[in-house]
Every structure is written in structure tokens, then in C-alpha cells.
CSV table of C-alpha atoms in Angstrom, one decimal:
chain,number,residue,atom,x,y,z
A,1,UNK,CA,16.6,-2.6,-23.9
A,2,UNK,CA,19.4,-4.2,-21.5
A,3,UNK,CA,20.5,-7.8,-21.7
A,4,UNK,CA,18.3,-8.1,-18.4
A,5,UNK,CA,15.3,-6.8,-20.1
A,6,UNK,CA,15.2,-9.9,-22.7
A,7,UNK,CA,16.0,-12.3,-20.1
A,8,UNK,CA,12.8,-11.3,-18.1
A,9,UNK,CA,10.9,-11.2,-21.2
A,10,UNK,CA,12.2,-15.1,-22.3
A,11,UNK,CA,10.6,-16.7,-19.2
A,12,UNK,CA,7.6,-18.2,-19.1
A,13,UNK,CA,4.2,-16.5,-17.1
A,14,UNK,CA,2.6,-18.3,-15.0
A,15,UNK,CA,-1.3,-17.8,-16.1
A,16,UNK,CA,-4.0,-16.6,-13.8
A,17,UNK,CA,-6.3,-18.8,-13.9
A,18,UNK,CA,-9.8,-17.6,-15.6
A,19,UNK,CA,-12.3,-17.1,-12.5
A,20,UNK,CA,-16.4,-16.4,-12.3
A,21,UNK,CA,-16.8,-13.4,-10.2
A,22,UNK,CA,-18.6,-16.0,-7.5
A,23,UNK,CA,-15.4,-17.9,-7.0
A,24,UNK,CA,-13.1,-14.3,-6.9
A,25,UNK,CA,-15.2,-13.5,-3.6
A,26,UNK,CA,-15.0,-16.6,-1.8
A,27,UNK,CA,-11.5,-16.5,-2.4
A,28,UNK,CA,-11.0,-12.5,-1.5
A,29,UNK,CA,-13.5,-13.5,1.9
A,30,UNK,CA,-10.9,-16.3,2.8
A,31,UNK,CA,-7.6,-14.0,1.7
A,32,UNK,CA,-8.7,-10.9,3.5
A,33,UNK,CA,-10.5,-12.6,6.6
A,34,UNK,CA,-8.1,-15.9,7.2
A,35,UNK,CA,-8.8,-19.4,7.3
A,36,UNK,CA,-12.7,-19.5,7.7
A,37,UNK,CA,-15.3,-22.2,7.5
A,38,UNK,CA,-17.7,-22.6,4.7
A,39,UNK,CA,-20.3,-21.8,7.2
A,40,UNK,CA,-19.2,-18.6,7.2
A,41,UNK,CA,-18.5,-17.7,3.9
A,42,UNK,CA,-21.9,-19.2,2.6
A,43,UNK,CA,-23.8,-16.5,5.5
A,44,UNK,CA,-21.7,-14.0,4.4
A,45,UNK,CA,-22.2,-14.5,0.5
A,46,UNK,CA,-25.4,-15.3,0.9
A,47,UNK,CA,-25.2,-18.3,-1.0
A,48,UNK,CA,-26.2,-22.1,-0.7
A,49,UNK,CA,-23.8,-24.8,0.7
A,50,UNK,CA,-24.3,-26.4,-2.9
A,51,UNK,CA,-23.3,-23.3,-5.0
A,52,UNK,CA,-20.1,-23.0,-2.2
A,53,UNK,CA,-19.1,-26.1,-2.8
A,54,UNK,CA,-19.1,-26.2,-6.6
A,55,UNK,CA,-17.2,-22.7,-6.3
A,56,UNK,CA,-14.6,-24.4,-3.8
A,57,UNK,CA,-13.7,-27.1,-5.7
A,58,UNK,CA,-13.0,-24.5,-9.1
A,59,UNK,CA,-10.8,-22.8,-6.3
A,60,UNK,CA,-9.1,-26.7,-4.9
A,61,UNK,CA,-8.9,-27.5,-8.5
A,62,UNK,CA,-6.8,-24.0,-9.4
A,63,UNK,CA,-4.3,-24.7,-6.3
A,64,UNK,CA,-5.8,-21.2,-4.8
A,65,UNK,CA,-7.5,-22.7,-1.7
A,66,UNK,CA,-6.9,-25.8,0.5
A,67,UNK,CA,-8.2,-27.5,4.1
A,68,UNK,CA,-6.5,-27.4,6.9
A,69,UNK,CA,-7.5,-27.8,10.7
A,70,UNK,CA,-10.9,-27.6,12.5
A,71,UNK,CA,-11.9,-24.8,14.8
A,72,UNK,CA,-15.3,-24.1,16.6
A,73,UNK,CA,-16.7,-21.3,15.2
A,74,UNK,CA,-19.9,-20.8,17.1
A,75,UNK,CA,-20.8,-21.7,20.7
A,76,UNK,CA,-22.9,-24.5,20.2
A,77,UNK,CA,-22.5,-27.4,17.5
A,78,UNK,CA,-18.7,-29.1,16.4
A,79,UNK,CA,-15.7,-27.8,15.1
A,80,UNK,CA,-15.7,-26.9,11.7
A,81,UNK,CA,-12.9,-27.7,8.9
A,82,UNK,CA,-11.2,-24.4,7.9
A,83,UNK,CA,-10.5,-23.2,3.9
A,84,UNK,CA,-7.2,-21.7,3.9
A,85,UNK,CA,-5.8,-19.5,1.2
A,86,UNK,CA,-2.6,-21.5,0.2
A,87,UNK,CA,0.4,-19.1,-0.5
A,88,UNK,CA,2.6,-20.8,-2.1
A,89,UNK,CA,0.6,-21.4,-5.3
A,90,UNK,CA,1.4,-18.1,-6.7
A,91,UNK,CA,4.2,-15.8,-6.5
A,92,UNK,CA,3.8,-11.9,-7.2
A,93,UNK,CA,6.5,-8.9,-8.6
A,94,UNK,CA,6.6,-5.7,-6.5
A,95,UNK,CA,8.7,-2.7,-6.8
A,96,UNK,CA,8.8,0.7,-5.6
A,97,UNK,CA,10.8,3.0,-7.5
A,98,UNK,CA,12.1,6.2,-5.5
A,99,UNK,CA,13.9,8.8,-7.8
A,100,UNK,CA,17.2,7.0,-7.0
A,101,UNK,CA,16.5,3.8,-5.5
A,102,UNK,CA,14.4,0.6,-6.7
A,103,UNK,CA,13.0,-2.0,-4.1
A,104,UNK,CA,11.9,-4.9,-5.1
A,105,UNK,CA,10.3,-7.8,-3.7
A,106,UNK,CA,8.8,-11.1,-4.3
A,107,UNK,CA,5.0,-12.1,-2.0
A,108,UNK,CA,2.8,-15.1,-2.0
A,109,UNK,CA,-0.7,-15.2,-2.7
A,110,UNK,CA,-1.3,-14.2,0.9
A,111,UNK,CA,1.4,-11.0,0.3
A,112,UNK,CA,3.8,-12.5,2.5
A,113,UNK,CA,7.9,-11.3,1.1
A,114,UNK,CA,9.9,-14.2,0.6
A,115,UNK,CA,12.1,-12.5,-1.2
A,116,UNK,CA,13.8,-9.0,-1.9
A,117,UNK,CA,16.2,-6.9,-4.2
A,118,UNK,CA,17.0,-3.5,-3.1
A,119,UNK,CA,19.4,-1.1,-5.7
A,120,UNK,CA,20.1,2.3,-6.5
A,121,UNK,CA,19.0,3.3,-9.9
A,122,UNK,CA,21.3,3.7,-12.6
A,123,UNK,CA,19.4,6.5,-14.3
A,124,UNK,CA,16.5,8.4,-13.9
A,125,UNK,CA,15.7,7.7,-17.9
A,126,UNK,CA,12.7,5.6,-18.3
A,127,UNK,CA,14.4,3.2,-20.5
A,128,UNK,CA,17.2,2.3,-18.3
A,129,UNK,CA,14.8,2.5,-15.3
A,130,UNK,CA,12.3,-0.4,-16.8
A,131,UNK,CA,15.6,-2.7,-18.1
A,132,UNK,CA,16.6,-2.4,-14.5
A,133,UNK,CA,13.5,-3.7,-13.0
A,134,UNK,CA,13.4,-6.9,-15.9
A,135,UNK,CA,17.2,-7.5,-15.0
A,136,UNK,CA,15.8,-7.5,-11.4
A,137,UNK,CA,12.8,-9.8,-12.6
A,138,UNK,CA,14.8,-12.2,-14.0
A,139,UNK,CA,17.2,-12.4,-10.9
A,140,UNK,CA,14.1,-13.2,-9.0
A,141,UNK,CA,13.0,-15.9,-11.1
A,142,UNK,CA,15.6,-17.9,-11.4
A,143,UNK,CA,14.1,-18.9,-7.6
A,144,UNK,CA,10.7,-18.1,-8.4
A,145,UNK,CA,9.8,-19.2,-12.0
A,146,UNK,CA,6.2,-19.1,-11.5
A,147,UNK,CA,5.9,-15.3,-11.1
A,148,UNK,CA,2.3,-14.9,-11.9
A,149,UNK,CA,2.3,-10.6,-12.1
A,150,UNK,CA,3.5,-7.3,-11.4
A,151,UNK,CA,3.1,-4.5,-10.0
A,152,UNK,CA,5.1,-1.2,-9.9
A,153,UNK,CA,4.2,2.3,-7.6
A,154,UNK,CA,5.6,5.2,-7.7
A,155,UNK,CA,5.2,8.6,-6.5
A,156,UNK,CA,3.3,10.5,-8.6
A,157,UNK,CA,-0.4,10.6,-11.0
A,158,UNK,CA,-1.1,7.5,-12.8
A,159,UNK,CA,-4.0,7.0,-14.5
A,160,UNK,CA,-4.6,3.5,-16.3
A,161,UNK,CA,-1.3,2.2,-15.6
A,162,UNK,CA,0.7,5.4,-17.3
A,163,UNK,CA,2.3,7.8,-15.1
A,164,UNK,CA,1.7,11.4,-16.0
A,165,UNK,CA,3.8,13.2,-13.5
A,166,UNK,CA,6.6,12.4,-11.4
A,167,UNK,CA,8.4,14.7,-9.5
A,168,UNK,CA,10.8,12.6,-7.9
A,169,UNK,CA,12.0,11.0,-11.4
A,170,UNK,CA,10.7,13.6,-13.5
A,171,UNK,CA,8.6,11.6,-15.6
A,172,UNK,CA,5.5,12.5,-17.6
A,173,UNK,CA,3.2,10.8,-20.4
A,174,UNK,CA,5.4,7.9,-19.4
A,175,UNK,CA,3.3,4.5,-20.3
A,176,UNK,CA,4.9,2.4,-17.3
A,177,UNK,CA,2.7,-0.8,-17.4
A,178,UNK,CA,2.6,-1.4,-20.9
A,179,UNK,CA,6.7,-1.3,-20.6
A,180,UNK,CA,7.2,-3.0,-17.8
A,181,UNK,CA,4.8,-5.8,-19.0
A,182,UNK,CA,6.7,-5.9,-22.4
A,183,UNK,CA,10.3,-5.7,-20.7
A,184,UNK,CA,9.1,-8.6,-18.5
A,185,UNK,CA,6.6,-11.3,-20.1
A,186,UNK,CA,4.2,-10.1,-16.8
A,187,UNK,CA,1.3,-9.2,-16.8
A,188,UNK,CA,1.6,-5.4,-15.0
A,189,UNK,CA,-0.3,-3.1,-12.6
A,190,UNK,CA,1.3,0.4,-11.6
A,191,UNK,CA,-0.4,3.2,-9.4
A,192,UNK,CA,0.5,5.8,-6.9
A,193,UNK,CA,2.8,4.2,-3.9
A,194,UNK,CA,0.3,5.6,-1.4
A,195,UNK,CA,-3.0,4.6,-3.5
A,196,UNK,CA,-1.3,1.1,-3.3
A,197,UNK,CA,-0.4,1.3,0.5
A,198,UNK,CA,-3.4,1.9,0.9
A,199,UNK,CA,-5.2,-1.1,-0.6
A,200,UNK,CA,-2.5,-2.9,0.6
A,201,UNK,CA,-3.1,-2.4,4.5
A,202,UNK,CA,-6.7,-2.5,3.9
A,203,UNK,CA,-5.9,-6.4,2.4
A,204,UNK,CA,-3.5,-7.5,4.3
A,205,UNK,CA,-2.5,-4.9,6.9
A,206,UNK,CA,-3.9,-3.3,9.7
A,207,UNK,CA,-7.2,-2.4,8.1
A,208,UNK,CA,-7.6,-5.7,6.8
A,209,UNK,CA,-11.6,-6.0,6.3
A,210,UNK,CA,-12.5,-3.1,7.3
A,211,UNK,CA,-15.6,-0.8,5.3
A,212,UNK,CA,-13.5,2.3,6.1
A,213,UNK,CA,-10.3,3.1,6.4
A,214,UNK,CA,-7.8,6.3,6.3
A,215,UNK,CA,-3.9,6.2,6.0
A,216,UNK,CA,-1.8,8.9,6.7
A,217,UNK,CA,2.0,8.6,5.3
A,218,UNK,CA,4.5,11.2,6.1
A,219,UNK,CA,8.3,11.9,5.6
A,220,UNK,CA,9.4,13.1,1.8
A,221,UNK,CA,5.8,13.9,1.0
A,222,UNK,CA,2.3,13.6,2.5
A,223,UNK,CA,0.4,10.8,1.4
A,224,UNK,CA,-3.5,10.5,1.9
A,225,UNK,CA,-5.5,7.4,1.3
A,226,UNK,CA,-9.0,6.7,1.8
A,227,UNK,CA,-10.9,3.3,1.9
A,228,UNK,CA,-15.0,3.7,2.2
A,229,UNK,CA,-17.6,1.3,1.7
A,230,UNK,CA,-14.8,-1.1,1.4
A,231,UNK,CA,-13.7,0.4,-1.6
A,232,UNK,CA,-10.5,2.2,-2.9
A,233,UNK,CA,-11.4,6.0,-3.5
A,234,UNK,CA,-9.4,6.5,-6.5
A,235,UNK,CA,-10.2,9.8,-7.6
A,236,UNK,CA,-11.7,11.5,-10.8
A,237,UNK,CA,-8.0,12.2,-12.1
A,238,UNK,CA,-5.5,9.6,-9.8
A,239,UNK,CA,-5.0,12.6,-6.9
A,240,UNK,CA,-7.2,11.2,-4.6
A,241,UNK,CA,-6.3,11.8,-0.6
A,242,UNK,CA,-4.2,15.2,-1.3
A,243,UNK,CA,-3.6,16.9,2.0
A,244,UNK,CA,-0.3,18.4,2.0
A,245,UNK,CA,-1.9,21.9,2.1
A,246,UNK,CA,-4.2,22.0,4.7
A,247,UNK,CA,-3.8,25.3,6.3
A,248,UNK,CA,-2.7,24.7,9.7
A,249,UNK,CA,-1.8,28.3,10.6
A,250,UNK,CA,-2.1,31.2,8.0
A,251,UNK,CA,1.1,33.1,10.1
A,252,UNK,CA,2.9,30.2,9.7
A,253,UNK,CA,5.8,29.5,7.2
A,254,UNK,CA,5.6,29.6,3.3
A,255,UNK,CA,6.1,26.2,1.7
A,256,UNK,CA,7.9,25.3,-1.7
A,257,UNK,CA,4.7,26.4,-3.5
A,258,UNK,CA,3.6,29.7,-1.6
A,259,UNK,CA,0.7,28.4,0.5
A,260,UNK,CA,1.5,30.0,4.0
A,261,UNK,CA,1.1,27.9,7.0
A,262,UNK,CA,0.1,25.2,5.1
A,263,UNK,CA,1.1,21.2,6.6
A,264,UNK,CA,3.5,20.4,4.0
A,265,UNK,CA,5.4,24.0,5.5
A,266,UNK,CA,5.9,22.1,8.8
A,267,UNK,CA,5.7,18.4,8.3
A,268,UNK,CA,7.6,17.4,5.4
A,269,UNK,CA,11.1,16.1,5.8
A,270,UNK,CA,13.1,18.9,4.1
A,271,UNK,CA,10.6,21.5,5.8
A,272,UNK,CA,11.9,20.4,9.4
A,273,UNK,CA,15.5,20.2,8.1
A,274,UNK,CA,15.1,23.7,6.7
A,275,UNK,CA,13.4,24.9,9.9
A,276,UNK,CA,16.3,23.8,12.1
A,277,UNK,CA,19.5,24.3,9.3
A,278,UNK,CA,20.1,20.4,10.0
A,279,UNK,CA,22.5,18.2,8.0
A,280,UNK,CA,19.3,16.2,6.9
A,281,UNK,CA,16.4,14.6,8.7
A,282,UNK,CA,18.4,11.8,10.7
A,283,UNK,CA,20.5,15.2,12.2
A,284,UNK,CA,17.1,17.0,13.3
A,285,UNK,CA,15.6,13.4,14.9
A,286,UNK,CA,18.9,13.3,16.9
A,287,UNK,CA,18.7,16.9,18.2
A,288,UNK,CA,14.8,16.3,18.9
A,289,UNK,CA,15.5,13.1,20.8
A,290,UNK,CA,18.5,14.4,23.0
A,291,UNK,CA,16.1,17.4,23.7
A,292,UNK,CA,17.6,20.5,22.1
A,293,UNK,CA,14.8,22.9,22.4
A,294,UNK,CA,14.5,24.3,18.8
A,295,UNK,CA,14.3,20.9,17.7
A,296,UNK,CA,11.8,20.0,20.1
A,297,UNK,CA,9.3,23.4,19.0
A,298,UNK,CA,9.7,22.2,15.1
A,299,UNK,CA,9.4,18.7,16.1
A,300,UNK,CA,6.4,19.9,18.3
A,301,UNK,CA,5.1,22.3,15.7
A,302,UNK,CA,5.2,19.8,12.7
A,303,UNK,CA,3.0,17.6,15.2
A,304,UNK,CA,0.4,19.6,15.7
A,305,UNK,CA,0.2,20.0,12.0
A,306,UNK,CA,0.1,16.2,11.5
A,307,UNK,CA,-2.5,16.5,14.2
A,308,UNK,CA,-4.7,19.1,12.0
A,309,UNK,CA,-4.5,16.5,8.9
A,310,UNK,CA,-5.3,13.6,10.7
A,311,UNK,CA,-8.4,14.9,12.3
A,312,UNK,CA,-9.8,16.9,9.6
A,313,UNK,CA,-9.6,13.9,7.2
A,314,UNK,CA,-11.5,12.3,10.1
A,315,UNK,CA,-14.0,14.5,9.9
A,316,UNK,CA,-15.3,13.7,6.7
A,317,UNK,CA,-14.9,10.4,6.6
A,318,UNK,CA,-15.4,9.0,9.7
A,319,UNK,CA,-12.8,5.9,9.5
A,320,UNK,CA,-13.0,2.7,11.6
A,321,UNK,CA,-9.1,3.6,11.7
A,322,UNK,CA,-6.3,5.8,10.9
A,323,UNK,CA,-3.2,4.3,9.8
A,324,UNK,CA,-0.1,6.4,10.3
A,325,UNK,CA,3.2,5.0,8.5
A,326,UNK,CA,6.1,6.5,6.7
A,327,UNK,CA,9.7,7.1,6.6
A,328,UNK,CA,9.1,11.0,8.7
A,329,UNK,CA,7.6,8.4,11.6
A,330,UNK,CA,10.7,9.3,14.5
A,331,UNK,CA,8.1,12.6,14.7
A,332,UNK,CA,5.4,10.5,15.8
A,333,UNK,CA,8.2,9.2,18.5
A,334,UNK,CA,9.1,12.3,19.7
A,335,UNK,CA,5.8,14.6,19.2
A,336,UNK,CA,3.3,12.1,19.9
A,337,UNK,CA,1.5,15.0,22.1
A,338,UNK,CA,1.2,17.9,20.0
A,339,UNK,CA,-0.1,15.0,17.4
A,340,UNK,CA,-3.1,14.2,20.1
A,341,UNK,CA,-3.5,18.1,20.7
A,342,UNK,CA,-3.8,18.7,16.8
A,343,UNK,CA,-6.5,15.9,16.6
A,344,UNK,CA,-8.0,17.3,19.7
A,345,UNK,CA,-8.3,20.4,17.6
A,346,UNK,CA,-9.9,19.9,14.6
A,347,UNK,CA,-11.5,16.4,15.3
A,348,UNK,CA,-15.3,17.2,16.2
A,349,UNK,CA,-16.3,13.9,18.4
A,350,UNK,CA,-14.6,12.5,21.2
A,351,UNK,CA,-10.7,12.3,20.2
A,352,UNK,CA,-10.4,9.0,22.3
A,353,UNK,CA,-12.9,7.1,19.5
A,354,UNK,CA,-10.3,8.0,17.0
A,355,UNK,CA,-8.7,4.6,16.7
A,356,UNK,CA,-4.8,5.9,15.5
A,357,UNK,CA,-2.6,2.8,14.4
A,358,UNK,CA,1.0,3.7,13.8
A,359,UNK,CA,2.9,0.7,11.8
A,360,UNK,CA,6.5,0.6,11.7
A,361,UNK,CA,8.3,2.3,8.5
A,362,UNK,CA,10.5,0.0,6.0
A,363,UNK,CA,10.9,0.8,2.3
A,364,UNK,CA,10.3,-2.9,1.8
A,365,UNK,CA,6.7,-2.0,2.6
A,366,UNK,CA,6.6,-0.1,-0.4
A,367,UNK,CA,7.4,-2.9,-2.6
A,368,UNK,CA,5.3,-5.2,-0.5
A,369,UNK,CA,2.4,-2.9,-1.9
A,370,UNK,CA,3.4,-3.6,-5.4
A,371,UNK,CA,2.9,-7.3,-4.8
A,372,UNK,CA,-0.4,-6.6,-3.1
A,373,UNK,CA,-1.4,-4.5,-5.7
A,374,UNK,CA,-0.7,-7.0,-8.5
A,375,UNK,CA,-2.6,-10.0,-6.6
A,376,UNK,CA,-5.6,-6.9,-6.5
A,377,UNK,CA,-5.4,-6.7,-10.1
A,378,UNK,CA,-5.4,-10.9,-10.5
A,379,UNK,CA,-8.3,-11.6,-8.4
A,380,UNK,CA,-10.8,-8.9,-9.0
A,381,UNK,CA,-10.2,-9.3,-13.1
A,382,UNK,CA,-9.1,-5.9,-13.8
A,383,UNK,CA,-7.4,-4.9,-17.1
A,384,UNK,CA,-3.0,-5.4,-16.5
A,385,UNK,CA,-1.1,-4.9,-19.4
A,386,UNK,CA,0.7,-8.1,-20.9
A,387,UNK,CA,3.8,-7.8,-22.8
């Protein structure tokens, strides 16, 4: 391993502390929902204003929680004193590795970045790829010691913290937690970038509390993630949300695996670059948006595709919300209505109760996700490796 590998691996973790499944949900009800009363979280727990306030104080005790301000709540009765979640009492690793580029950040409890790293890879070899991100680590501690985990997300299966297939870095049979964790001294969660955008927006995001909840990410790939009954769907083999080859049009173009007419033969990135002989996608977003017609009938075409995905997923599930996101978005900007005649399509009720949020695009996001998904894997006691 590099110099920068044992340098992460000589500083000291800051423990999670060991919590009772009753104080991990009043703290998830005050992370996910904001500063509420105890009012509030008693009625939605169902428990007494005893028990709440034994489980509080475990929470005051551990630095997680803390008062601040009154609000009224209700319209009748007095304000009540707000529980807060307090950030700054843990920090949290994320990184998102791309097949040349790593982006790393550093969150609070509440996933907020304080700070970031972004750098090319040296190497695609998995050795060289983990003793960057402990070099990167270690930068990042010398401001944050207290770096309670990590989390890493990648394109790609991962099952149980190893990533069996990567196509952007080639990867396979590749145990990433237990390497990272070793290379670092943190305790380490990895998954699927989308799988953890996905739990990330539905924490902290735009689908923040929500029972259901679909997001859509295009650009390089097409990314599917689904959210119901207020839980991740994770999938019987870590390929959960697939959608790349819905067939939008069976006369339509073949795509890089033979499937004729299928989205991925129109939406991705490369497929509109292809379609118009562009220099690359920031070329074919140019011509689209000074209104070259070829560009506009891809641009329009790929649209309607995304239209077809987005409403068909709708179908069966039935979301309180779609969130749209990824670095293809410009299509969105110039396409927007052969994307609301694709929904109208395929989506079987009223179009207009679709509610369709498009967030903003930044690789940072990404990373951001890795945080979130290591605070997931601290609060709700699931198995990280520790080096």
C-alpha cells in the first residue's frame, strides 16, 4: 500500500456510539424530519413521554441530539422546545469513484459537505485506487480527526460491500469495503452510486420522508432507484431499478448490446453524441440549444424516451415523487416537452399527479451520497467493515 494508505490507517476512529433500536428512531425521526418536538416524536413512535425522555437523554448524553428554540406546533396550547440533530458531532467519509476520477467529500451528521477533494485517478488497479482514497482520508483528517465512517459508491453490482462488476473500472470479485476499511482505520460501507443516491435524497434530499419514492439519473448510464414503504429496494442480486432497456420503439436504433429501440439507444450520453457525430456531449447540448435542427429531433427523440422510462416506472410503483438528476440533465433543459409527451404516453392516470422534481447535477452529489450512505450504515446498526 502507498505512504497515504498507512497514514489513514494510523489515525484514530472515532467510535459510534452503541445505540438500542428505540433511540436509532428518534434520532432518524429528528434527522430525516428536522428539528421537532417531543410531542411529536412520542405520537409518532407511539411511545410514552417517560420512555422519550430516557431515550433523549442516551441521545444528549452521546452528543447526537441537542435543544434549541421553541415553535408552536399545534393551534392551540404553547410553543414547544425543539430536539435538533446536532451536526457537528460527527463527521462522515464519502467518495465516488468514476473510472478516472475520485470525488471525495467530508458531511456532518445532518449530510451537510464541509469539505471536498476532487482528483483524477492514478490507475484503474484496485490497489492504487484504495491507497488513493486513504491518502485522500488522511488529507481530510488532518481538519477532521473525528471521521466517524465511510462510504464509497461506484458504478456497478455490489453485493455485501464487494463489487462484482464494474464496467467503468473494470473491476470484478473486488472486496472494496473490507480494503478500504483496512487502508483507512474506518469503518466502511460501499454500494451502487445510484442505490446510494437514492437513499440519500430520500434522507436528506428531496424525498426526504417520504413512503415512496423513484429517482431517475441519466447521462453516462441510466440509473433507477426505488424507495417503497419507506424502504430501499435493494434487489435479490444488487441490480435493483434497471431500466436502460425499456423498449421505446422497436424501429428505433440498436444500442451497444443489440436491443433495438431500446432507452439506453437514445438517451445515454454517447448514444446522442453518436446520433449527431458530435465532438462529445457538451458539442451536441450546444447545437441543441442554438437550435440546429438534427440536434433538436435527437435531443427531442432521447426525451420522449426519458418520458417512456419515467412513466412506466410510475406505473408500478406509484411514487409520491420522481426525482430526475444526473450529469445528461441539459436534455431535460432543452426537451422538457417530448419528456411530458413520453410520460403522457405510457403513464396510465392523470400525467399532472405525477409530481417530477429535477435537482441540479454536481459530481459532488455523488460523494455527498457516500457520506449519507455511511451515516445509513451508523444509525440503523448494519454490518460495515472495520479495518
Amino acid at each position: 500500500m502507498s505512504s497515504g494508505t498507512r497514514q489513514g490507517r494510523a489515525q484514530a476512529v472515532a467510535p459510534w456510539p452503541q445505540l438500542p433500536e428505540a433511540a436509532r428512531q428518534v434520532l432518524l425521526e429528528v434527522l430525516v424530519h428536522g428539528p421537532i418536538s417531543r410531542a411529536e416524536i412520542a405520537a409518532r413512535l407511539q411511545v410514552s413521554r417517560p420512555t422519550l425522555s430516557r431515550i433523549t437523554r442516551q441521545l444528549f448524553d452521546d452528543g447526537l441530539l441537542a435543544e434549541g428554540g421553541t415553535q408552536l406546533r399545534s393551534t392551540t396550547g404553547r410553543p414547544s422546545e425543539l430536539l435538533h440533530v446536532n451536526g457537528a458531532a460527527r463527521h462522515f467519509f464519502g467518495v465516488k469513484l468514476t473510472g478516472d476520477h475520485l470525488y471525495a467529500v467530508v458531511t456532518d451528521l445532518n449530510a451537510e459537505v464541509v469539505a471536498s477533494i476532487n482528483t483524477p485517478l492514478r490507475s484503474a488497479d484496485v490497489t492504487e485506487v484504495v491507497g488513493q482514497i486513504a491518502e485522500v482520508a488522511s488529507a481530510l483528517r488532518t481538519t477532521f480527526p473525528d471521521l466517524t465512517a465511510a462510504g464509497v459508491t461506484l458504478a456497478g453490482t455490489v453485493r455485501a460491500g464487494s463489487v462484482h462488476g464494474s464496467a467503468y473500472l473494470h473491476w470484478s470479485g473486488v472486496p472494496l469495503a473490507d480494503l478500504v476499511a483496512e487502508a483507512t482505520g474506518l469503518p466502511t460501507a460501499v454500494d451502487n452510486d445510484v442505490q446510494a443516491l437514492t437513499a440519500a435524497e430520500h434522507w436528506f434530499g428531496a424525498g426526504a420522508g417520504l413512503r415512496s419514492l423513484v429517482l431517475v439519473t441519466i447521462g453516462v448510464g441510466i440509473g433507477c432507484g426505488l424507495v417503497l414503504n419507506g424502504e430501499l429496494v435493494e434487489g435479490a442480486h444488487g441490480t435493483a431499478g434497471r431500466a436502460a432497456h425499456l423498449v421505446v420503439d422497436q424501429s428505433g436504433p440498436v444500442c451497444d448490446l443489440g436491443h433495438r429501440g431500446c432507452a439506453a439507444s437514445y438517451l445515454l450520453n454517447e448514444s446522442i453524441v453518436r446520433a449527431l457525430g458530435a465532438a462529445d456531449y457538451a458539442d451536441a447540448v450546444a447545437r441543441a440549444r442554438a437550435g440546429e435542427p438534427a440536434a433538436r429531433r435527437v435531443f427531442g427523440d432521447a426525451g420522449f424516451a426519458l418520458g417512456i422510462i419515467i412513466g412506466t416506472v410510475a406505473n408500478l410503483v406509484d411514487p409520491q415523487k420522481v426525482v430526475l438528476t444526473g450529469d445528461g440533465l441539459p436534455l431535460y433543459e432543452v426537451a422538457a416537452d417530448r419528456v411530458r409527451e413520453g410520460i403522457g404516453k405510457s403513464y396510465e392516470p392523470d400525467p399532472a399527479q405525477l409530481d417530477l422534481d429535477v435537482q441540479a447535477f454536481d459530481f459532488g452529489e455523488w460523494a455527498r451520497s457516500g457520506a449519507a450512505l455511511a451515516i445509513r450504515a451508523a444509525l440503523t446498526g448494519r454490518t460495515v467493515s472495520v479495518g
